[in-house]
Amino acid sequence: MGTMKAVVKTKPELGAEWLDRPIPEPAASDWVVVKVRATSICGTDVHIYKWDPWSDSRIGGKALPQTLGHEVAGEVVEVGPHCKRIKVGDFVSAETHIYDPGDLTTMLGSPHVGRNMKILGVDFNGCFAEYFTLPESICWPNDPSITPEVACIQEPLGNATYAVLGEDADVAGKSMVITGDGPISLFAIGVARAVGVAKIIHFGKYDFNMEIGKRMGADHQMYTNKTTGAERLEAVLDLTGGNGVDIALEMVGSQDSVDDCFNMVRKAGRVTAFGVAAENRLPIDYNNGIVFKACQIHGINGRKIFDTWYRNRNLLASGRLDPTPVITNVFKLEDYAKGFGAMMERPRKSAKCVLFPDQAEYEAAVRRLGDH
Ligand code: ZN
C-alpha cells in the first residue's frame, strides 16, 4: 500500500493540512477506489475549513483527522468484489449523498432527503486527495466528452438543475427570478437558459459575479444593494405585464431575498427555497405571499438521484449548457489554501474553484479555460 497526498482537517480550528496518507482500498465489498482528476470547493468545505458552529455540531472534533471534499471527477482504479455496475477505467463523478436503500423516503423516490443519510467528505474521508474510496451506488459515469473540471462541478450543478426544473419540469417559455450571485445561482441561470426559460431576471450584488450571470444568460439584472425591494418589485411587474414571475428561485437565504421571491411570484406561481437562512425562523407574508396567491413552495436539498445527473450529462455533452464561465479559479490541489482564500473573499471576486492533484491535468484545464 503506497502513500498519497491529501488535504486533511486535523484540528477543530481554521485551516487544513497537506499530509501523506495511505492510498485507500475499497472501504467495503461494494465500494470502489477513484483516482481524482479534478475536485471543486463547495460551501460545505468552506464551513468545515473554517470550522464554524455547524461543523462542530455536525462532524465534531472527535472525527478528525478527516479528508475534505466531495465534488469530484476521476477514474476508477479498483472495485470491490461485489461491485456490478462500475468497472475499472470508468470516468465517474460522485453523488454526495450516500442513501439508505431501506429507508421509506428513499423507497418512495426521494433518496436525496432520505433518513440515515451519510455524506461524502462529512461522514467519511472526502476527495481532496489523489485517491479516495466511495460506494459504487453513488458513482455516476460521465460522458467522455465532458472535461474533468466540468465533470466535477456536476454535484452543485445538480442543485441548480433541480431548483430550476422543480418537480414537474414545467418551465419552458416561463419567466423566472433567480436571486444571489454564488455559483449555484449562476449555474441556475445557465440551466434556465438551456431548458427554455424565456425571461431570466437575476438579482445579485457583486460586479464580478453579475458579469458571470450576464454571460450565463440572464436577460435582466438588478443590484440588490443599489435598489429597494419596492423598486425591484416594480421592475419585475413591468417585465411581466403586471403579473409577477411564474417562478422565483430563492438562493440567498436572507430576509430581503425571501421577501422579493414571495412578493414577485405571480398568483399560482412557484417559489423554490434553496438558500439556507442564518436563523431557522424567518418571517414571511403567509396570507398574501402564499395562501391568497395559491403559491407552490418547493424546498431543495440535494439533487434528484439520478434524474438531475442524467439531464446534466446530456445537456453538457450536447454543448447546450456551458458552465465554464462559473469556473473562475483553478489551482493545483496542494494550493488548496489559495482556493479557500478566494472562496472566502468579500466582496466576491470568484465563483467556482477547481483543484487538480496532477500537474498535467491542471495545465490542460488552464489551457482549455483560457480559450473561452
Ligand atoms: Zn457541494
XYZ file of N, CA, C and O in Angstrom, residues 11-190:
720
model
N -7.441 19.610 12.987
C -7.784 20.257 14.266
C -9.094 21.028 14.130
O -9.393 21.551 13.051
N -9.859 21.116 15.215
C -11.131 21.855 15.168
C -10.911 23.366 15.193
O -11.308 24.068 16.129
N -10.258 23.878 14.173
C -9.974 25.317 14.054
C -9.777 25.628 12.571
O -9.767 24.709 11.742
N -9.608 26.907 12.224
C -9.455 27.306 10.820
C -8.297 26.577 10.151
O -7.219 26.451 10.727
N -8.524 26.103 8.925
C -7.437 25.565 8.108
C -7.507 24.066 7.897
O -8.437 23.392 8.335
N -6.507 23.566 7.151
C -6.365 22.129 6.882
C -4.890 21.899 6.545
O -4.164 22.845 6.254
N -4.465 20.641 6.580
C -3.043 20.340 6.345
C -2.853 19.476 5.106
O -3.723 18.672 4.766
N -1.689 19.622 4.469
C -1.303 18.859 3.271
C -0.443 17.703 3.767
O 0.715 17.892 4.126
N -1.036 16.511 3.818
C -0.379 15.400 4.512
C -0.231 14.175 3.621
O -0.962 13.994 2.652
N 0.707 13.312 3.999
C 0.805 11.980 3.405
C -0.215 11.082 4.089
O -0.291 11.052 5.325
N -0.971 10.351 3.265
C -1.961 9.407 3.790
C -1.828 8.099 3.019
O -1.395 8.105 1.861
N -2.224 6.987 3.609
C -2.205 5.745 2.835
C -3.217 5.799 1.684
O -4.310 6.335 1.861
N -2.845 5.277 0.526
C -3.816 5.153 -0.577
C -4.890 4.167 -0.112
O -4.578 3.059 0.311
N -6.180 4.580 -0.165
C -7.219 3.699 0.396
C -7.493 2.481 -0.471
O -7.239 2.491 -1.683
N -8.027 1.458 0.164
C -8.613 0.319 -0.539
C -10.126 0.507 -0.489
O -10.613 1.343 0.286
N -10.903 -0.244 -1.293
C -12.361 -0.116 -1.173
C -12.778 -0.342 0.283
O -12.366 -1.325 0.900
N -13.585 0.596 0.836
C -13.925 0.523 2.257
C -14.880 -0.623 2.569
O -15.018 -1.019 3.717
N -15.563 -1.141 1.535
C -16.444 -2.311 1.697
C -16.454 -3.036 0.360
O -15.935 -2.520 -0.636
N -17.089 -4.207 0.323
C -17.012 -5.041 -0.887
C -17.773 -4.428 -2.063
O -17.553 -4.803 -3.209
N -18.664 -3.462 -1.784
C -19.363 -2.791 -2.888
C -18.930 -1.318 -3.000
O -19.687 -0.471 -3.427
N -17.716 -1.034 -2.584
C -17.120 0.302 -2.748
C -16.021 0.221 -3.804
O -15.520 -0.865 -4.110
N -15.652 1.383 -4.327
C -14.601 1.455 -5.333
C -13.535 2.450 -4.877
O -13.740 3.205 -3.921
N -12.398 2.451 -5.565
C -11.364 3.480 -5.349
C -11.235 4.291 -6.636
O -11.181 3.727 -7.734
N -11.223 5.611 -6.480
C -11.129 6.526 -7.620
C -9.841 7.336 -7.518
O -9.485 7.824 -6.441
N -9.158 7.453 -8.664
C -8.012 8.369 -8.777
C -8.577 9.710 -9.203
O -9.229 9.827 -10.247
N -8.382 10.729 -8.381
C -9.030 12.028 -8.580
C -8.361 12.784 -9.727
O -7.142 12.951 -9.740
N -9.179 13.212 -10.695
C -8.662 14.069 -11.780
C -8.951 15.542 -11.500
O -8.130 16.403 -11.808
N -10.113 15.847 -10.953
C -10.463 17.225 -10.601
C -11.449 17.195 -9.441
O -12.251 16.264 -9.327
N -11.368 18.227 -8.600
C -12.266 18.308 -7.443
C -12.535 19.784 -7.173
O -11.645 20.618 -7.377
N -13.754 20.121 -6.777
C -14.063 21.537 -6.599
C -14.472 21.830 -5.158
O -14.912 20.940 -4.429
N -14.283 23.106 -4.782
C -14.556 23.518 -3.404
C -16.015 23.957 -3.304
O -16.469 24.807 -4.054
N -16.722 23.369 -2.344
C -18.136 23.651 -2.099
C -18.244 24.548 -0.866
O -17.329 24.592 -0.037
N -19.379 25.217 -0.713
C -19.634 25.982 0.507
C -19.505 25.116 1.756
O -19.028 25.571 2.798
N -19.903 23.840 1.636
C -19.783 22.916 2.774
C -18.318 22.761 3.193
O -17.999 22.729 4.382
N -17.424 22.658 2.204
C -15.989 22.549 2.516
C -15.492 23.810 3.232
O -14.633 23.731 4.112
N -16.034 24.960 2.815
C -15.621 26.212 3.462
C -16.066 26.230 4.927
O -15.303 26.630 5.817
N -17.293 25.738 5.180
C -17.758 25.639 6.583
C -16.781 24.794 7.405
O -16.433 25.135 8.531
N -16.372 23.654 6.817
C -15.505 22.732 7.557
C -14.097 23.330 7.694
O -13.466 23.221 8.744
N -13.633 23.963 6.623
C -12.303 24.596 6.641
C -12.238 25.654 7.757
O -11.290 25.706 8.518
N -13.316 26.458 7.842
C -13.359 27.497 8.891
C -13.609 26.875 10.262
O -13.335 27.481 11.278
N -14.182 25.698 10.271
C -14.671 25.023 11.485
C -15.651 25.934 12.244
O -15.445 26.330 13.383
N -16.769 26.203 11.574
C -17.809 27.036 12.173
C -18.707 26.173 13.085
O -18.495 24.962 13.186
N -19.688 26.787 13.771
C -20.519 26.008 14.714
C -21.226 24.827 14.046
O -21.393 23.767 14.667
N -21.623 24.972 12.764
C -22.251 23.849 12.052
C -21.294 22.657 12.000
O -21.680 21.521 12.307
N -20.010 22.915 11.626
C -19.042 21.814 11.516
C -18.832 21.140 12.864
O -18.728 19.913 12.948
N -18.775 21.972 13.891
C -18.511 21.432 15.220
C -19.651 20.522 15.669
O -19.419 19.461 16.247
N -20.909 20.913 15.361
C -22.025 20.073 15.793
C -22.237 18.902 14.833
O -22.584 17.800 15.255
N -22.008 19.108 13.534
C -22.303 18.064 12.542
C -21.203 16.998 12.477
O -21.480 15.809 12.369
N -19.933 17.431 12.532
C -18.815 16.492 12.408
C -18.201 16.227 13.790
O -18.087 15.075 14.209
N -17.832 17.301 14.464
C -17.268 17.176 15.808
C -15.777 16.873 15.764
O -15.299 16.152 14.885
N -15.053 17.443 16.709
C -13.603 17.307 16.748
C -13.131 15.859 16.849
O -12.053 15.516 16.355
N -13.959 14.976 17.422
C -13.543 13.579 17.636
C -13.364 12.829 16.320
O -12.638 11.844 16.240
N -14.072 13.291 15.265
C -13.995 12.604 13.965
C -12.693 12.911 13.224
O -12.371 12.257 12.236
N -11.964 13.918 13.683
C -10.734 14.316 12.989
C -9.595 13.376 13.355
O -9.603 12.821 14.444
N -8.606 13.142 12.473
C -8.445 13.774 11.160
C -9.393 13.219 10.100
O -9.729 12.038 10.127
N -9.798 14.092 9.161
C -10.674 13.682 8.063
C -10.330 14.491 6.809
O -10.080 15.692 6.891
N -10.316 13.812 5.674
C -10.012 14.473 4.399
C -11.240 15.229 3.913
O -12.359 14.719 3.967
N -11.024 16.457 3.446
C -12.111 17.304 2.949
C -12.556 16.882 1.542
O -11.848 16.144 0.869
N -13.679 17.459 1.105
C -14.061 17.412 -0.307
C -15.108 16.384 -0.677
O -15.122 15.275 -0.137
N -16.003 16.761 -1.604
C -16.994 15.809 -2.108
C -17.344 16.014 -3.581
O -18.018 15.177 -4.154
N -16.930 17.119 -4.189
C -17.265 17.343 -5.605
C -16.082 16.856 -6.430
O -14.975 17.369 -6.293
N -16.320 15.881 -7.328
C -15.173 15.154 -7.883
C -15.441 14.585 -9.269
O -16.583 14.312 -9.640
N -14.354 14.439 -10.019
C -14.356 13.620 -11.235
C -13.052 12.849 -11.243
O -11.991 13.413 -10.926
N -13.123 11.574 -11.576
C -11.896 10.791 -11.569
C -12.089 9.449 -12.236
O -13.164 9.134 -12.767
N -11.002 8.668 -12.210
C -11.001 7.370 -12.884
C -11.027 6.257 -11.841
O -10.253 6.281 -10.867
N -11.893 5.286 -12.057
C -11.979 4.142 -11.143
C -10.735 3.277 -11.335
O -10.420 2.873 -12.464
N -10.001 3.019 -10.248
C -8.774 2.215 -10.349
C -8.902 0.875 -9.626
O -8.054 0.005 -9.800
N -9.946 0.731 -8.813
C -10.131 -0.545 -8.126
C -11.606 -0.677 -7.756
O -12.242 0.318 -7.380
N -12.155 -1.887 -7.884
C -13.546 -2.118 -7.464
C -13.586 -3.285 -6.480
O -12.823 -4.240 -6.615
N -14.469 -3.173 -5.494
C -14.649 -4.261 -4.539
C -15.300 -5.466 -5.221
O -15.911 -5.321 -6.286
N -15.210 -6.648 -4.619
C -15.693 -7.876 -5.281
C -17.194 -7.898 -5.529
O -17.658 -8.630 -6.395
N -17.983 -7.104 -4.818
C -19.435 -7.109 -5.042
C -19.930 -5.945 -5.887
O -21.137 -5.698 -5.948
N -19.018 -5.211 -6.512
C -19.448 -4.155 -7.436
C -19.905 -4.795 -8.736
O -19.278 -5.733 -9.231
N -21.029 -4.274 -9.278
C -21.581 -4.867 -10.505
C -21.597 -3.877 -11.667
O -21.371 -4.242 -12.815
N -21.894 -2.630 -11.387
C -22.194 -1.648 -12.434
C -20.933 -0.904 -12.884
O -20.773 -0.606 -14.065
N -20.069 -0.605 -11.950
C -18.904 0.251 -12.217
C -17.676 -0.627 -12.434
O -17.456 -1.600 -11.701
N -16.867 -0.238 -13.447
C -15.693 -1.030 -13.810
C -14.425 -0.192 -13.669
O -14.482 1.047 -13.769
N -13.298 -0.889 -13.503
C -12.001 -0.201 -13.525
C -11.874 0.530 -14.863
O -12.212 -0.016 -15.913
N -11.409 1.792 -14.799
C -11.251 2.588 -16.017
C -12.410 3.537 -16.267
O -12.287 4.466 -17.063
N -13.552 3.346 -15.591
C -14.693 4.253 -15.787
C -14.336 5.666 -15.313
O -13.656 5.843 -14.298
N -14.835 6.652 -16.057
C -14.665 8.074 -15.710
C -15.943 8.484 -14.970
O -17.007 8.557 -15.583
N -15.835 8.698 -13.662
C -17.042 8.890 -12.851
C -17.011 10.199 -12.060
O -15.950 10.771 -11.801
N -18.197 10.647 -11.685
C -18.370 11.674 -10.653
C -19.144 11.028 -9.514
O -19.552 9.867 -9.622
N -19.355 11.799 -8.429
C -19.989 11.199 -7.255
C -21.172 12.030 -6.785
O -21.044 13.237 -6.590
N -22.307 11.366 -6.627
C -23.395 11.945 -5.846
C -22.894 11.953 -4.389
O -22.339 10.962 -3.917
N -23.064 13.084 -3.716
C -22.506 13.218 -2.370
C -23.282 12.418 -1.325
O -22.741 12.036 -0.295
N -24.568 12.207 -1.605
C -25.444 11.618 -0.594
C -25.449 10.094 -0.678
O -25.874 9.530 -1.682
N -24.955 9.470 0.357
C -24.958 8.011 0.435
C -26.248 7.631 1.156
O -26.375 7.786 2.364
N -27.231 7.186 0.350
C -28.575 6.979 0.886
C -28.744 5.540 1.353
O -28.041 4.638 0.915
N -29.738 5.377 2.209
C -30.052 4.047 2.755
C -31.180 3.452 1.917
O -32.309 3.951 1.959
N -30.904 2.406 1.147
C -31.932 1.878 0.235
C -33.170 1.353 0.964
O -34.234 1.238 0.371
N -33.061 1.063 2.268
C -34.204 0.529 3.005
C -35.061 1.592 3.664
O -36.075 1.278 4.289
N -34.672 2.865 3.529
C -35.441 3.930 4.170
C -36.711 4.229 3.374
O -36.695 4.219 2.141
N -37.806 4.515 4.063
C -39.096 4.720 3.390
C -39.039 5.866 2.384
O -39.515 5.736 1.253
N -38.476 7.014 2.787
C -38.419 8.169 1.881
C -37.654 7.805 0.618
O -38.037 8.188 -0.491
N -36.565 7.063 0.789
C -35.785 6.606 -0.361
C -36.626 5.687 -1.233
O -36.677 5.842 -2.457
N -37.310 4.748 -0.597
C -38.111 3.784 -1.361
C -39.252 4.475 -2.106
O -39.690 4.003 -3.150
N -39.720 5.609 -1.569
C -40.817 6.320 -2.222
C -40.307 7.300 -3.281
O -41.084 8.072 -3.833
N -38.997 7.301 -3.525
C -38.493 8.056 -4.674
C -37.733 9.327 -4.356
O -37.421 10.092 -5.263
N -37.445 9.597 -3.081
C -36.688 10.809 -2.738
C -35.444 10.468 -1.910
O -35.300 10.927 -0.768
N -34.521 9.678 -2.498
C -33.343 9.274 -1.726
C -32.487 10.451 -1.266
O -31.799 10.344 -0.246
N -32.560 11.576 -1.973
C -31.715 12.730 -1.619
C -32.079 13.332 -0.266
O -31.293 14.087 0.292
N -33.282 13.037 0.235
C -33.645 13.527 1.571
C -34.030 12.372 2.501
O -34.728 12.561 3.494
N -33.573 11.175 2.160
C -33.888 10.014 2.982
C -33.238 10.089 4.363
O -32.304 10.853 4.584
N -33.744 9.261 5.260
C -33.138 9.202 6.592
C -31.883 8.332 6.548
O -31.647 7.623 5.577
N -31.098 8.412 7.600
C -29.848 7.644 7.728
C -28.847 8.024 6.636
O -28.019 7.210 6.241
N -28.973 9.245 6.131
C -28.083 9.699 5.065
C -26.665 9.889 5.591
O -26.455 10.449 6.648
N -25.701 9.414 4.800
C -24.308 9.717 5.078
C -23.785 10.584 3.933
O -24.236 10.441 2.797
N -22.842 11.448 4.250
C -22.377 12.405 3.242
C -20.866 12.288 3.065
O -20.107 12.288 4.048
N -20.492 12.205 1.810
C -19.076 12.125 1.446
C -18.342 13.395 1.906
O -18.839 14.505 1.718
N -17.192 13.247 2.505
C -16.418 14.406 2.941
C -16.936 15.039 4.222
O -16.373 16.013 4.718
N -18.053 14.507 4.742
C -18.604 14.984 6.016
C -18.603 13.825 7.017
O -18.096 13.936 8.123
N -19.161 12.679 6.577
C -19.192 11.484 7.429
C -18.052 10.511 7.114
O -17.821 9.572 7.874
N -17.384 10.733 5.972
C -16.262 9.882 5.547
C -15.160 10.784 5.013
O -15.406 11.936 4.690
N -13.973 10.187 4.829
C -12.919 10.915 4.137
C -13.401 11.300 2.750
O -14.028 10.512 2.050
N -13.069 12.541 2.340
C -13.507 13.051 1.052
C -12.457 12.931 -0.031
O -11.502 12.135 0.075
N -12.626 13.757 -1.060
C -11.881 13.595 -2.316
C -10.812 14.647 -2.556
O -10.286 14.732 -3.659
N -10.478 15.480 -1.555
C -9.347 16.393 -1.736
C -8.066 15.596 -1.493
O -7.353 15.790 -0.499
N -7.808 14.676 -2.407
C -6.709 13.725 -2.258
C -6.415 13.138 -3.630
O -7.176 13.344 -4.570
N -5.317 12.410 -3.738
C -5.020 11.777 -5.025
C -5.964 10.603 -5.293
O -6.261 10.292 -6.443
N -6.380 9.929 -4.217
C -7.301 8.787 -4.335
C -8.319 8.870 -3.198
O -8.006 9.403 -2.118
N -9.512 8.310 -3.423
C -10.451 8.162 -2.318
C -11.384 7.000 -2.618
O -11.451 6.514 -3.749
N -12.080 6.547 -1.588
C -12.984 5.397 -1.767
C -14.422 5.823 -1.509
O -14.683 6.680 -0.651
N -15.342 5.258 -2.297
C -16.762 5.607 -2.178
C -17.611 4.422 -2.621
O -17.119 3.535 -3.319
N -18.896 4.398 -2.230
C -19.759 3.288 -2.634
C -20.043 3.335 -4.136
O -20.222 4.409 -4.701
N -20.091 2.158 -4.735
C -20.489 2.067 -6.147
C -21.847 2.728 -6.373
O -22.088 3.343 -7.413
N -22.741 2.631 -5.369
C -24.121 3.115 -5.539
C -24.199 4.604 -5.856
O -25.191 5.060 -6.425
N -23.178 5.389 -5.483
C -23.253 6.834 -5.755
C -22.310 7.269 -6.877
O -22.123 8.464 -7.106
N -21.689 6.307 -7.571
C -20.850 6.657 -8.725
C -21.733 6.954 -9.928
O -22.662 6.205 -10.214
N -21.405 8.001 -10.637
C -22.149 8.362 -11.840
C -21.185 8.400 -13.023
O -20.269 9.215 -13.044
N -21.367 7.530 -14.022
C -20.463 7.529 -15.182
C -20.660 8.791 -16.032
O -21.792 9.137 -16.392
N -19.564 9.456 -16.332
C -19.621 10.681 -17.132
C -19.545 10.371 -18.615
O -18.983 9.358 -19.021
N -20.056 11.296 -19.415
C -19.811 11.215 -20.843
C -18.328 11.568 -21.066
O -17.836 12.544 -20.498
N -17.625 10.784 -21.899
C -16.183 11.045 -22.059
C -15.865 12.416 -22.658
O -14.736 12.903 -22.522
N -16.851 13.055 -23.295
C -16.585 14.376 -23.884
C -16.554 15.484 -22.828
O -16.163 16.612 -23.114
N -17.003 15.189 -21.611
C -17.059 16.218 -20.563
C -15.682 16.315 -19.904
O -15.085 15.311 -19.535
N -15.166 17.529 -19.776
C -13.825 17.723 -19.199
C -13.867 17.465 -17.691
O -14.924 17.604 -17.058
N -12.710 17.135 -17.086
C -12.715 16.871 -15.634
C -13.201 18.059 -14.810
O -13.940 17.881 -13.836
N -12.824 19.289 -15.227
C -13.230 20.460 -14.435
C -14.734 20.682 -14.493
O -15.323 21.207 -13.546
N -15.370 20.287 -15.592
C -16.831 20.392 -15.674
C -17.486 19.181 -15.007
O -18.474 19.312 -14.287
N -16.889 18.003 -15.210
C -17.476 16.799 -14.601
C -17.545 16.928 -13.076
O -18.498 16.470 -12.449
N -16.549 17.579 -12.474
C -16.543 17.637 -11.002
C -17.561 18.631 -10.446
O -17.966 18.504 -9.300
N -17.987 19.612 -11.260
C -18.944 20.593 -10.709
C -20.401 20.162 -10.933
O -21.318 20.929 -10.647
N -20.614 18.938 -11.400
C -21.993 18.493 -11.642
C -22.802 18.328 -10.358
O -24.027 18.329 -10.401
N -22.122 18.157 -9.239
C -22.859 17.991 -7.981
C -23.599 19.297 -7.648
O -24.830 19.289 -7.538
N -22.916 20.457 -7.553
C -23.680 21.704 -7.355
C -24.545 22.076 -8.560
O -25.617 22.660 -8.400
N -24.090 21.731 -9.754
C -24.913 21.987 -10.943
C -26.245 21.243 -10.828
O -27.289 21.735 -11.268
N -26.209 20.079 -10.196
C -27.442 19.313 -9.977
C -28.410 20.036 -9.061
O -29.632 19.978 -9.259
N -27.892 20.733 -8.043
C -28.764 21.560 -7.198
C -29.480 22.599 -8.057
O -30.679 22.841 -7.904
N -28.701 23.219 -8.949
C -29.255 24.283 -9.799
C -30.325 23.712 -10.733
O -31.393 24.295 -10.900
N -30.041 22.552 -11.330
C -30.983 21.946 -12.269
C -32.278 21.557 -11.555
O -33.379 21.803 -12.061
N -32.140 20.995 -10.379
C -33.324 20.614 -9.592
C -34.129 21.862 -9.223
O -35.363 21.884 -9.329
N -33.431 22.918 -8.812
C -34.129 24.154 -8.424
C -34.874 24.747 -9.611
O -36.021 25.174 -9.489
N -34.227 24.779 -10.764
C -34.864 25.369 -11.944
C -36.068 24.530 -12.376
O -37.155 25.055 -12.620
N -35.898 23.217 -12.471
C -36.952 22.354 -13.021
C -38.068 22.062 -12.031
O -39.198 21.801 -12.441
N -37.766 22.104 -10.733
C -38.768 21.724 -9.742
C -39.156 20.276 -9.917
O -38.399 19.472 -10.479
N -40.352 19.906 -9.477
C -40.776 18.507 -9.590
C -41.397 18.202 -10.951
O -41.431 17.056 -11.372
N -41.906 19.233 -11.621
C -42.654 18.953 -12.851
C -41.929 19.359 -14.122
O -42.398 19.070 -15.217
N -40.780 20.044 -13.990
C -40.005 20.495 -15.154
C -40.841 21.356 -16.105
O -40.542 21.436 -17.290
N -41.860 22.002 -15.557
C -42.749 22.825 -16.398
C -42.241 24.265 -16.387
O -42.759 25.117 -15.662
N -41.208 24.518 -17.164
C -40.557 25.838 -17.121
C -40.424 26.486 -18.498
O -40.161 27.678 -18.587
N -40.552 25.705 -19.562
C -40.302 26.251 -20.902
C -41.239 27.418 -21.188
O -42.442 27.339 -20.921
N -40.666 28.504 -21.687
C -41.467 29.672 -22.046
C -41.904 30.529 -20.881
O -42.641 31.497 -21.062
N -41.458 30.183 -19.672
C -41.909 30.926 -18.495
C -40.879 31.974 -18.059
O -39.775 32.044 -18.599
N -41.260 32.774 -17.061
C -40.356 33.799 -16.520
C -39.867 33.347 -15.151
O -40.574 32.628 -14.431
N -38.640 33.764 -14.807
C -38.027 33.280 -13.562
C -37.142 34.360 -12.952
O -36.338 34.976 -13.651
N -37.309 34.579 -11.644
C -36.346 35.384 -10.881
C -35.364 34.424 -10.229
O -35.769 33.376 -9.703
N -34.080 34.725 -10.297
C -33.047 33.940 -9.611
C -32.268 34.903 -8.733
O -31.687 35.865 -9.232
N -32.264 34.665 -7.416
C -31.569 35.593 -6.520
C -30.189 35.051 -6.145
O -29.991 33.840 -6.041
N -29.246 35.961 -5.963
C -27.934 35.592 -5.430
C -26.859 35.494 -6.479
O -27.137 35.298 -7.664
N -25.596 35.616 -6.048
C -24.513 35.524 -7.016
C -23.456 34.504 -6.630
O -22.324 34.565 -7.086
N -23.850 33.527 -5.847
C -22.989 32.376 -5.614
C -23.010 31.453 -6.829
O -23.811 31.633 -7.747
N -22.117 30.451 -6.846
C -22.013 29.571 -8.006
C -23.329 28.905 -8.394
O -23.618 28.766 -9.588
N -24.161 28.515 -7.436
C -25.368 27.771 -7.802
C -26.406 28.695 -8.441
O -27.108 28.297 -9.374
N -26.471 29.952 -8.005
C -27.331 30.927 -8.696
C -26.860 31.098 -10.136
O -27.676 31.143 -11.068
N -25.548 31.180 -10.318
C -25.000 31.408 -11.667
C -25.214 30.177 -12.547
O -25.572 30.301 -13.722
N -25.031 28.991 -11.982
C -25.342 27.760 -12.732
C -26.824 27.748 -13.112
O -27.191 27.349 -14.217
N -27.682 28.154 -12.164
C -29.137 28.102 -12.409
C -29.515 28.976 -13.600
O -30.413 28.616 -14.373
N -28.839 30.098 -13.759
C -29.114 30.966 -14.916
C -28.837 30.196 -16.206
O -29.643 30.195 -17.138
N -27.688 29.506 -16.238
C -27.326 28.738 -17.438
C -28.296 27.600 -17.712
O -28.667 27.346 -18.863
